[in-house]
Short mmCIF file of C-alpha atoms in Angstrom, two decimals:
data_model
loop_
_atom_site.label_atom_id
_atom_site.label_comp_id
_atom_site.label_asym_id
_atom_site.label_seq_id
_atom_site.Cartn_x
_atom_site.Cartn_y
_atom_site.Cartn_z
CA UNK A 1 -7.71 2.47 -19.97
CA UNK A 2 -5.63 -0.39 -18.19
CA UNK A 3 -7.13 -3.70 -17.88
CA UNK A 4 -6.14 -6.48 -15.71
CA UNK A 5 -7.25 -10.14 -16.75
CA UNK A 6 -6.81 -13.35 -14.27
CA UNK A 7 -6.80 -15.99 -16.71
CA UNK A 8 -5.46 -19.72 -16.32
CA UNK A 9 -7.22 -22.92 -17.53
CA UNK A 10 -10.43 -21.54 -19.31
CA UNK A 11 -8.48 -20.48 -22.45
CA UNK A 12 -4.97 -20.49 -23.47
CA UNK A 13 -2.88 -16.93 -23.22
CA UNK A 14 -2.29 -16.90 -26.61
CA UNK A 15 -5.84 -16.74 -27.47
CA UNK A 16 -7.02 -14.58 -25.32
CA UNK A 17 -3.97 -12.40 -26.31
CA UNK A 18 -5.83 -12.49 -30.09
CA UNK A 19 -8.82 -11.06 -28.53
CA UNK A 20 -7.64 -8.30 -26.31
CA UNK A 21 -3.77 -7.68 -26.75
CA UNK A 22 -3.05 -4.68 -24.93
CA UNK A 23 -4.65 -6.18 -21.31
CA UNK A 24 -2.22 -7.31 -18.57
CA UNK A 25 -2.72 -10.82 -18.02
CA UNK A 26 -2.39 -12.41 -14.39
CA UNK A 27 -2.57 -15.90 -13.19
CA UNK A 28 -5.55 -17.36 -11.76
CA UNK A 29 -6.57 -15.27 -8.85
CA UNK A 30 -5.77 -16.23 -5.26
CA UNK A 31 -6.89 -14.22 -1.91
CA UNK A 32 -5.52 -10.69 -2.02
CA UNK A 33 -4.34 -10.63 -5.69
CA UNK A 34 -7.19 -8.02 -6.75
CA UNK A 35 -6.03 -5.97 -3.87
CA UNK A 36 -1.91 -6.68 -5.31
CA UNK A 37 -3.29 -5.94 -8.85
CA UNK A 38 -4.82 -2.32 -7.51
CA UNK A 39 -1.90 -1.69 -6.04
CA UNK A 40 0.87 -2.61 -8.65
CA UNK A 41 -1.16 -2.10 -11.79
CA UNK A 42 -3.40 0.91 -10.88
CA UNK A 43 -6.15 -0.55 -13.58
CA UNK A 44 -9.45 0.80 -14.52
CA UNK A 45 -11.09 -2.32 -15.57
CA UNK A 46 -10.29 -5.69 -13.70
CA UNK A 47 -11.71 -9.08 -15.29
CA UNK A 48 -12.02 -12.12 -13.69
CA UNK A 49 -12.27 -15.25 -15.33
CA UNK A 50 -10.02 -17.91 -13.62
CA UNK A 51 -8.88 -18.26 -9.92
CA UNK A 52 -7.60 -20.76 -7.58
CA UNK A 53 -10.16 -23.03 -5.29
CA UNK A 54 -8.45 -25.99 -3.33
CA UNK A 55 -4.49 -25.03 -3.58
CA UNK A 56 -4.63 -21.71 -1.98
CA UNK A 57 -7.11 -19.08 -0.37
CA UNK A 58 -9.73 -18.06 -3.22
CA UNK A 59 -10.25 -14.14 -4.10
CA UNK A 60 -12.41 -13.04 -1.37
CA UNK A 61 -15.62 -11.18 -1.97
CA UNK A 62 -14.38 -8.19 0.27
CA UNK A 63 -11.29 -7.53 -2.13
CA UNK A 64 -13.77 -7.29 -5.18
CA UNK A 65 -16.10 -4.43 -3.13
CA UNK A 66 -13.13 -2.79 -2.35
CA UNK A 67 -12.07 -2.80 -6.05
CA UNK A 68 -15.84 -1.57 -6.86
CA UNK A 69 -15.96 1.18 -4.12
CA UNK A 70 -12.70 2.46 -5.13
CA UNK A 71 -14.26 2.94 -8.82
CA UNK A 72 -12.67 0.08 -10.75
CA UNK A 73 -15.00 -1.38 -13.25
CA UNK A 74 -14.96 -5.50 -12.15
CA UNK A 75 -16.18 -8.01 -14.48
CA UNK A 76 -16.58 -11.71 -13.79
CA UNK A 77 -17.33 -14.65 -16.30
CA UNK A 78 -16.80 -18.50 -16.63
CA UNK A 79 -15.06 -19.75 -13.77
CA UNK A 80 -14.70 -17.80 -10.34
CA UNK A 81 -15.28 -14.70 -12.14
CA UNK A 82 -19.11 -16.01 -12.65
CA UNK A 83 -19.26 -17.40 -9.18
CA UNK A 84 -18.30 -13.75 -7.89
CA UNK A 85 -20.30 -11.69 -10.32
CA UNK A 86 -23.18 -13.81 -9.05
CA UNK A 87 -22.44 -12.94 -5.42
CA UNK A 88 -21.19 -9.41 -5.96
CA UNK A 89 -23.26 -7.87 -9.24
CA UNK A 90 -25.47 -6.37 -6.56
CA UNK A 91 -22.67 -4.07 -5.63
CA UNK A 92 -21.84 -3.22 -9.61
CA UNK A 93 -19.63 -6.33 -10.53
CA UNK A 94 -20.84 -6.94 -14.14
CA UNK A 95 -21.61 -10.66 -15.09
CA UNK A 96 -20.74 -11.88 -18.29
CA UNK A 97 -22.25 -15.25 -19.90
CA UNK A 98 -24.09 -18.31 -20.03
CA UNK A 99 -22.55 -19.46 -16.69
CA UNK A 100 -22.66 -16.32 -14.54
CA UNK A 101 -26.51 -16.07 -15.58
CA UNK A 102 -26.98 -19.44 -14.41
CA UNK A 103 -25.82 -19.06 -11.07
CA UNK A 104 -27.49 -15.24 -10.96
CA UNK A 105 -30.61 -17.58 -11.91
CA UNK A 106 -30.07 -20.17 -9.10
CA UNK A 107 -29.90 -22.55 -11.72
CA UNK A 108 -26.53 -23.20 -10.76
CA UNK A 109 -25.57 -23.35 -7.21
CA UNK A 110 -22.36 -25.22 -6.50
CA UNK A 111 -19.01 -24.24 -6.75
CA UNK A 112 -17.79 -27.42 -8.20
CA UNK A 113 -19.77 -26.44 -11.19
CA UNK A 114 -16.90 -24.62 -12.84
CA UNK A 115 -14.22 -26.14 -10.81
CA UNK A 116 -11.27 -28.55 -12.72
CA UNK A 117 -8.13 -29.72 -12.13
CA UNK A 118 -5.38 -28.14 -14.52
CA UNK A 119 -1.60 -28.36 -14.84
CA UNK A 120 0.88 -25.34 -14.14
CA UNK A 121 1.66 -22.02 -15.58
CA UNK A 122 4.67 -24.04 -17.33
CA UNK A 123 2.03 -25.72 -19.21
CA UNK A 124 -0.33 -22.90 -19.73
CA UNK A 125 -2.81 -24.17 -17.45
CA UNK A 126 -3.79 -27.28 -19.36
CA UNK A 127 -7.40 -28.71 -18.32
CA UNK A 128 -6.97 -32.22 -16.62
CA UNK A 129 -10.59 -32.79 -15.84
CA UNK A 130 -13.99 -31.67 -17.27
CA UNK A 131 -16.05 -28.76 -15.39
CA UNK A 132 -19.36 -29.66 -14.59
CA UNK A 133 -20.90 -26.40 -16.55
CA UNK A 134 -19.21 -27.53 -19.74
CA UNK A 135 -20.31 -31.23 -19.71
CA UNK A 136 -24.06 -30.05 -18.67
CA UNK A 137 -23.60 -27.75 -22.20
CA UNK A 138 -22.46 -30.51 -23.85
CA UNK A 139 -24.73 -33.14 -23.17
CA UNK A 140 -27.90 -30.79 -23.45
CA UNK A 141 -26.70 -30.65 -27.04
CA UNK A 142 -26.62 -34.31 -27.37
CA UNK A 143 -29.89 -34.39 -25.98
CA UNK A 144 -31.16 -31.99 -28.21
CA UNK A 145 -29.43 -33.86 -31.23
CA UNK A 146 -31.14 -37.10 -30.35
CA UNK A 147 -27.91 -38.71 -29.52
CA UNK A 148 -28.90 -39.32 -25.86
CA UNK A 149 -32.68 -39.77 -24.43
CA UNK A 150 -33.74 -37.97 -20.95
CA UNK A 151 -32.57 -40.93 -18.95
CA UNK A 152 -29.36 -41.22 -20.08
CA UNK A 153 -28.42 -37.37 -20.06
CA UNK A 154 -29.61 -37.36 -16.23
CA UNK A 155 -27.49 -40.44 -15.56
CA UNK A 156 -24.14 -38.59 -16.86
CA UNK A 157 -24.82 -35.57 -15.29
CA UNK A 158 -25.97 -37.30 -12.08
CA UNK A 159 -22.60 -39.25 -12.24
CA UNK A 160 -20.40 -36.83 -12.50
CA UNK A 161 -22.06 -34.61 -9.98
CA UNK A 162 -21.02 -37.28 -7.46
CA UNK A 163 -17.53 -36.96 -8.27
CA UNK A 164 -14.95 -34.69 -6.70
CA UNK A 165 -13.94 -32.23 -9.39
CA UNK A 166 -10.54 -33.44 -9.87
CA UNK A 167 -12.10 -36.91 -10.87
CA UNK A 168 -14.26 -35.73 -13.81
CA UNK A 169 -12.58 -37.13 -16.62
CA UNK A 170 -14.77 -38.46 -19.44
CA UNK A 171 -13.41 -41.92 -18.99
CA UNK A 172 -14.19 -41.77 -15.05
CA UNK A 173 -17.69 -40.34 -15.51
CA UNK A 174 -18.87 -43.11 -18.44
CA UNK A 175 -17.72 -45.50 -16.11
CA UNK A 176 -19.17 -44.39 -12.82
CA UNK A 177 -22.84 -43.58 -15.02
CA UNK A 178 -22.51 -47.14 -16.04
CA UNK A 179 -22.58 -46.62 -19.73
CA UNK A 180 -22.65 -49.66 -22.41
CA UNK A 181 -19.71 -49.36 -24.85
CA UNK A 182 -22.61 -48.47 -27.40
CA UNK A 183 -23.59 -45.46 -25.33
CA UNK A 184 -19.96 -44.54 -24.83
CA UNK A 185 -18.70 -44.33 -28.61
CA UNK A 186 -22.21 -42.69 -29.49
CA UNK A 187 -21.32 -40.01 -27.05
CA UNK A 188 -17.66 -39.58 -27.74
CA UNK A 189 -18.35 -39.58 -31.40
CA UNK A 190 -20.70 -36.50 -30.73
CA UNK A 191 -18.80 -34.95 -28.54
CA UNK A 192 -15.76 -34.99 -31.15
CA UNK A 193 -17.42 -32.29 -33.00
CA UNK A 194 -20.29 -31.07 -30.71
CA UNK A 195 -19.12 -30.61 -27.54
CA UNK A 196 -19.53 -27.22 -25.61
CA UNK A 197 -16.86 -25.02 -23.84
CA UNK A 198 -19.40 -22.90 -22.18
CA UNK A 199 -16.29 -21.48 -20.18
CA UNK A 200 -14.50 -20.49 -23.06
CA UNK A 201 -17.21 -19.28 -24.72
CA UNK A 202 -18.21 -16.71 -21.91
CA UNK A 203 -14.48 -15.93 -21.44
CA UNK A 204 -14.40 -14.91 -25.25
CA UNK A 205 -17.66 -12.91 -25.00
CA UNK A 206 -15.81 -11.02 -22.13
CA UNK A 207 -12.75 -10.19 -23.77
CA UNK A 208 -14.04 -9.27 -27.17
CA UNK A 209 -16.61 -6.99 -24.80
CA UNK A 210 -13.51 -5.03 -23.35
CA UNK A 211 -11.78 -4.90 -26.68
CA UNK A 212 -14.45 -2.30 -27.79
CA UNK A 213 -15.05 -0.55 -24.42
CA UNK A 214 -14.15 3.05 -24.76
CA UNK A 215 -15.47 4.10 -21.20
CA UNK A 216 -15.40 1.80 -18.08
CA UNK A 217 -18.91 1.77 -16.19
CA UNK A 218 -18.73 3.49 -12.92
CA UNK A 219 -19.84 1.00 -10.37
CA UNK A 220 -22.61 2.96 -8.34
CA UNK A 221 -21.74 4.58 -4.62
CA UNK A 222 -22.25 2.39 -1.81
CA UNK A 223 -20.77 2.32 1.88
CA UNK A 224 -17.55 -0.09 2.30
CA UNK A 225 -17.42 -1.76 5.49
CA UNK A 226 -13.75 -2.70 6.24
CA UNK A 227 -13.35 -5.54 8.86
CA UNK A 228 -10.40 -6.33 10.42
CA UNK A 229 -9.76 -9.52 8.27
CA UNK A 230 -10.00 -7.18 5.20
CA UNK A 231 -7.30 -5.00 7.09
CA UNK A 232 -5.07 -7.63 7.74
CA UNK A 233 -5.57 -8.83 4.15
CA UNK A 234 -4.79 -4.99 2.66
CA UNK A 235 -2.15 -4.41 5.22
CA UNK A 236 -0.09 -7.56 5.12
CA UNK A 237 -1.45 -10.04 2.47
CA UNK A 238 -1.16 -7.34 -0.66
CA UNK A 239 1.72 -7.71 -2.85
CA UNK A 240 3.77 -4.83 -4.27
CA UNK A 241 6.32 -4.49 -7.07
CA UNK A 242 10.06 -3.42 -6.62
CA UNK A 243 12.96 -4.23 -8.64
CA UNK A 244 11.29 -6.44 -11.05
CA UNK A 245 9.78 -8.71 -8.33
CA UNK A 246 6.56 -8.61 -6.04
CA UNK A 247 6.76 -9.07 -2.56
CA UNK A 248 3.40 -8.96 0.58
CA UNK A 249 3.97 -6.05 2.37
CA UNK A 250 4.34 -8.05 5.53
CA UNK A 251 7.50 -9.24 4.16
CA UNK A 252 9.14 -6.06 3.95
CA UNK A 253 8.56 -5.42 7.52
CA UNK A 254 9.76 -8.44 8.75
CA UNK A 255 12.65 -7.83 6.57
CA UNK A 256 13.27 -4.66 8.22
CA UNK A 257 13.19 -6.34 11.40
CA UNK A 258 15.93 -8.52 10.43
CA UNK A 259 18.28 -6.34 8.81
CA UNK A 260 17.93 -2.89 9.50
CA UNK A 261 20.34 -1.78 12.61
CA UNK A 262 17.77 1.06 13.67
CA UNK A 263 14.85 -1.04 13.52
CA UNK A 264 14.21 -0.96 17.27
CA UNK A 265 13.68 2.73 17.07
CA UNK A 266 11.71 2.57 13.51
CA UNK A 267 9.41 -0.15 15.69
CA UNK A 268 9.28 2.08 18.49
CA UNK A 269 8.08 5.31 16.83
CA UNK A 270 5.64 3.29 14.79
CA UNK A 271 4.11 1.98 17.69
CA UNK A 272 4.16 4.99 19.74
CA UNK A 273 2.28 6.99 16.97
CA UNK A 274 -0.74 3.77 17.33
CA UNK A 275 -0.46 4.55 21.14
CA UNK A 276 -0.99 8.33 20.53
CA UNK A 277 -3.88 7.92 18.33
CA UNK A 278 -5.65 5.52 20.37
CA UNK A 279 -5.01 8.23 23.38
CA UNK A 280 -6.32 11.01 21.14
CA UNK A 281 -9.47 9.23 20.90
CA UNK A 282 -9.80 8.80 24.70
CA UNK A 283 -9.14 12.69 25.59
CA UNK A 284 -10.89 14.02 22.63
CA UNK A 285 -8.02 15.56 20.72
CA UNK A 286 -8.86 16.14 17.04
CA UNK A 287 -7.71 17.73 14.03
CA UNK A 288 -9.43 19.90 11.04
CA UNK A 289 -8.41 19.95 7.18
CA UNK A 290 -6.06 23.12 7.96
CA UNK A 291 -4.02 20.96 10.12
CA UNK A 292 -3.55 17.91 7.49
CA UNK A 293 -2.76 20.68 5.03
CA UNK A 294 0.13 21.79 7.23
CA UNK A 295 1.21 18.71 7.91
CA UNK A 296 1.73 18.02 4.25
CA UNK A 297 3.25 21.12 3.76
CA UNK A 298 5.98 20.38 6.47
CA UNK A 299 6.58 16.76 4.98
CA UNK A 300 7.20 17.99 1.51
CA UNK A 301 9.41 20.83 2.84
CA UNK A 302 11.42 18.26 4.92
CA UNK A 303 11.81 15.76 1.87
CA UNK A 304 12.51 18.74 -0.72
CA UNK A 305 8.86 17.48 -2.67
CA UNK A 306 8.51 20.81 -4.62
CA UNK A 307 5.61 19.94 -6.79
CA UNK A 308 2.34 17.87 -7.16
CA UNK A 309 4.32 15.47 -9.17
CA UNK A 310 6.97 15.22 -7.04
CA UNK A 311 4.86 14.02 -4.21
CA UNK A 312 2.61 11.74 -6.67
CA UNK A 313 6.05 10.16 -7.41
CA UNK A 314 6.94 9.54 -3.76
CA UNK A 315 3.54 8.25 -3.21
CA UNK A 316 3.86 5.51 -6.17
CA UNK A 317 7.51 4.85 -4.83
CA UNK A 318 6.20 4.42 -1.25
CA UNK A 319 2.86 2.15 -2.45
CA UNK A 320 0.51 4.93 -0.97
CA UNK A 321 -2.49 5.74 -3.03
CA UNK A 322 -3.72 9.26 -2.34
CA UNK A 323 -6.33 8.69 0.33
CA UNK A 324 -3.62 6.36 2.27
CA UNK A 325 -1.29 9.39 2.04
CA UNK A 326 -3.89 12.00 3.57
CA UNK A 327 -4.51 9.22 6.15
CA UNK A 328 -0.75 8.99 7.11
CA UNK A 329 -1.03 12.71 7.19
CA UNK A 330 -3.82 13.15 9.46
CA UNK A 331 -1.97 10.14 11.92
CA UNK A 332 0.70 12.76 11.77
CA UNK A 333 -1.37 15.92 12.62
CA UNK A 334 -3.12 14.20 15.33
CA UNK A 335 0.31 13.16 16.76
CA UNK A 336 1.61 16.83 16.83
CA UNK A 337 -1.73 17.91 18.36
CA UNK A 338 -1.27 15.70 20.90
CA UNK A 339 2.40 17.08 21.38
CA UNK A 340 0.38 20.76 21.71
CA UNK A 341 -2.00 19.14 23.97
CA UNK A 342 0.49 17.57 26.31
CA UNK A 343 3.26 20.46 26.51
CA UNK A 344 0.81 22.96 28.25
CA UNK A 345 -0.06 20.33 30.77
CA UNK A 346 3.52 20.26 31.92
CA UNK A 347 3.64 24.04 32.71
CA UNK A 348 6.87 25.67 33.39
CA UNK A 349 8.65 22.03 32.89
CA UNK A 350 8.00 21.93 29.41
CA UNK A 351 9.85 19.11 27.48
CA UNK A 352 13.32 19.04 29.11
CA UNK A 353 13.30 16.11 30.99
CA UNK A 354 11.71 13.78 28.39
CA UNK A 355 14.21 15.48 25.91
CA UNK A 356 17.23 14.78 27.92
CA UNK A 357 16.15 11.19 28.84
CA UNK A 358 16.01 10.61 24.78
CA UNK A 359 19.42 12.20 24.66
CA UNK A 360 20.55 9.51 27.31
CA UNK A 361 19.00 6.57 25.86
CA UNK A 362 20.45 7.23 22.25
CA UNK A 363 23.75 8.07 23.61
CA UNK A 364 23.75 11.69 22.92
CA UNK A 365 23.73 13.05 26.03
CA UNK A 366 27.10 13.74 27.16
CA UNK A 367 28.50 15.46 23.77
CA UNK A 368 25.43 17.61 23.95
CA UNK A 369 25.79 18.56 27.44
CA UNK A 370 29.88 19.37 26.93
CA UNK A 371 28.71 21.54 23.87
CA UNK A 372 25.91 23.40 25.89
CA UNK A 373 27.98 23.95 28.75
CA UNK A 374 31.17 25.23 26.78
CA UNK A 375 28.31 27.70 25.09
CA UNK A 376 27.30 28.88 28.63
CA UNK A 377 31.03 29.60 29.82
CA UNK A 378 31.52 31.39 26.60
CA UNK A 379 28.43 33.81 27.38
CA UNK A 380 29.30 34.12 30.76
CA UNK A 381 33.03 35.13 30.26
CA UNK A 382 31.86 37.43 26.76
CA UNK A 383 28.37 38.74 27.02
CA UNK A 384 27.51 38.53 30.45
CA UNK A 385 26.76 42.28 30.52
CA UNK A 386 24.79 42.32 27.61
CA UNK A 387 26.39 45.00 25.77
CA UNK A 388 26.46 43.22 22.04
CA UNK A 389 22.82 42.64 21.55
CA UNK A 390 21.96 41.63 17.78
CA UNK A 391 19.44 43.82 16.05
CA UNK A 392 18.39 41.26 13.45
CA UNK A 393 14.52 40.06 13.33
CA UNK A 394 13.57 36.64 14.48
CA UNK A 395 13.19 35.77 10.95
CA UNK A 396 16.84 36.78 10.24
CA UNK A 397 18.35 35.17 13.38
CA UNK A 398 16.32 31.72 12.06
CA UNK A 399 17.61 32.16 8.96
CA UNK A 400 21.39 32.57 9.73
CA UNK A 401 20.91 29.88 12.27
CA UNK A 402 19.69 27.58 9.82
CA UNK A 403 22.71 28.31 7.52
CA UNK A 404 25.38 27.67 9.84
CA UNK A 405 24.22 24.75 11.93
CA UNK A 406 22.73 21.60 11.10
CA UNK A 407 19.39 22.63 13.00
CA UNK A 408 15.98 22.48 10.68
CA UNK A 409 12.90 23.73 11.64
CA UNK A 410 10.17 22.36 9.68
CA UNK A 411 7.37 24.99 11.09
CA UNK A 412 6.49 28.69 11.57
CA UNK A 413 8.73 30.01 14.46
CA UNK A 414 5.52 30.02 17.01
CA UNK A 415 4.72 26.65 16.42
CA UNK A 416 8.48 25.24 16.16
CA UNK A 417 9.15 26.89 19.50
CA UNK A 418 5.95 25.48 21.30
CA UNK A 419 6.59 21.80 20.18
CA UNK A 420 10.49 22.05 20.70
CA UNK A 421 10.07 23.07 24.45
CA UNK A 422 10.46 26.88 24.38
CA UNK A 423 8.26 28.75 26.49
CA UNK A 424 7.29 31.10 23.28
CA UNK A 425 9.02 32.92 20.74
CA UNK A 426 10.73 35.34 22.51
CA UNK A 427 12.16 32.60 24.60
CA UNK A 428 13.61 31.44 21.28
CA UNK A 429 14.86 34.46 19.82
CA UNK A 430 16.82 34.96 23.36
CA UNK A 431 18.57 31.38 22.59
CA UNK A 432 18.89 32.16 18.74
CA UNK A 433 20.65 35.48 19.93
CA UNK A 434 22.86 33.58 22.33
CA UNK A 435 23.71 31.10 19.73
CA UNK A 436 24.63 33.78 17.12
CA UNK A 437 27.15 35.69 19.41
CA UNK A 438 29.10 32.82 20.14
CA UNK A 439 29.22 31.90 16.32
CA UNK A 440 30.14 35.68 15.61
CA UNK A 441 32.85 35.30 18.38
CA UNK A 442 34.39 32.19 17.28
CA UNK A 443 34.15 33.27 13.94
CA UNK A 444 36.24 36.25 15.06
CA UNK A 445 38.68 34.60 17.41
CA UNK A 446 39.33 32.56 14.09
CA UNK A 447 39.62 35.34 11.79
CA UNK A 448 42.04 37.10 14.33
CA UNK A 449 44.26 33.90 14.57
CA UNK A 450 44.44 33.52 11.01
CA UNK A 451 45.70 36.86 10.72
CA UNK A 452 48.41 36.41 13.32
CA UNK A 453 49.50 33.26 11.99
CA UNK A 454 49.97 35.28 8.81
CA UNK A 455 51.76 38.08 10.05
CA UNK A 456 53.91 35.90 11.95
CA UNK A 457 54.62 33.86 8.81
CA UNK A 458 55.39 36.95 6.69
CA UNK A 459 57.83 38.39 9.59
CA UNK A 460 59.72 35.13 9.66
CA UNK A 461 59.75 35.19 6.27
CA UNK A 462 61.51 38.59 6.15
CA UNK A 463 64.02 37.61 8.55
CA UNK A 464 65.02 34.74 6.60
CA UNK A 465 65.76 36.95 3.61
CA UNK A 466 67.56 39.49 5.73
CA UNK A 467 69.46 36.31 7.17
#
């Protein structure tokens, strides 16, 4: 069982590891960090304790819901975790501890209750201000112990509540509450041994619970509705890990734009696929599971992925989940279905003009035309009477062609022929026969030339010996 814990100022990392040593500990969660953890670490459990508040965008409810939707057990306690658990527990997030319970019950309502200023990661997120939930617990203990009365208790809490959370140090709170020196001395003496760190208590309770966990709870199924904003977060801001470093997905795309010489073609193909998907919706072209399965087969054959393990490894290296890979294959299947929808509508013209235009745009037209013209001339000179007809089957002709050329066919003959502009399999067979005739002729001429050169060399050698 793999557990990811987002932890910061609530408790030192070393203390947390003592309670839950095998977890993956991550810094306080910011927006997209839950999604990034899902991608990079693929956890069974996510424990949210600390998260950022003001310095960057906070972890979003929608990404927590997405984790739950994907079957990941998500726990929350102490700080940001308590806030999000209170908000997301109807969908299966598990609240742990007193702070989370108080938010759920409505006894606490403000986000500032758990907020505090703290140092950076180099100083283990050392707290620099007093969380209000901790002060409430400590002052309640002081009230119960008779150290303060109700009026003094309420005065201290009200003063702390008026302050911005980064200003909530004890000295500042005592001063704003107007405490006398005697009151300050009495409260400080009690807090020296009786202060309650409620946030830490709740975090410890969560870590102890996870340490004893054998099987994580499965969130109850629910419908997850992805919004445009969520898709932006998932498709652009989510981080992935490569080469020992993490990077947002958007930066990978930007790097390709700035550094790949073939980016124009990549971008055009990507956007073209998007347009094709939109058009498919308009014209009503859909695909079934068999078409998607066929696309998976073609994909694996083209990349020599000969086993489920090899395909899973490819997906992992390319930061795709199983469902995302299936979605990609669905897009390719729709794109191919649109090709099959389009070609018959061009009737006998088929794909000749668009293919030739693409060759022109890629700078390949002239060389291709010269090769085709040469073969056409050879056919006219040597095979115009059709006296030498190959007897091979279509499968044998295809096998011979693939073995002797750089052509690649990633589908059955009838499918490939249709997609590639041939009228039918018979039309493909005629061109395969012509190509084989030319190859065989060139091979025979080469062998004859080699034999003639050998004979000439042997004759010259005999003459030199006689001389």
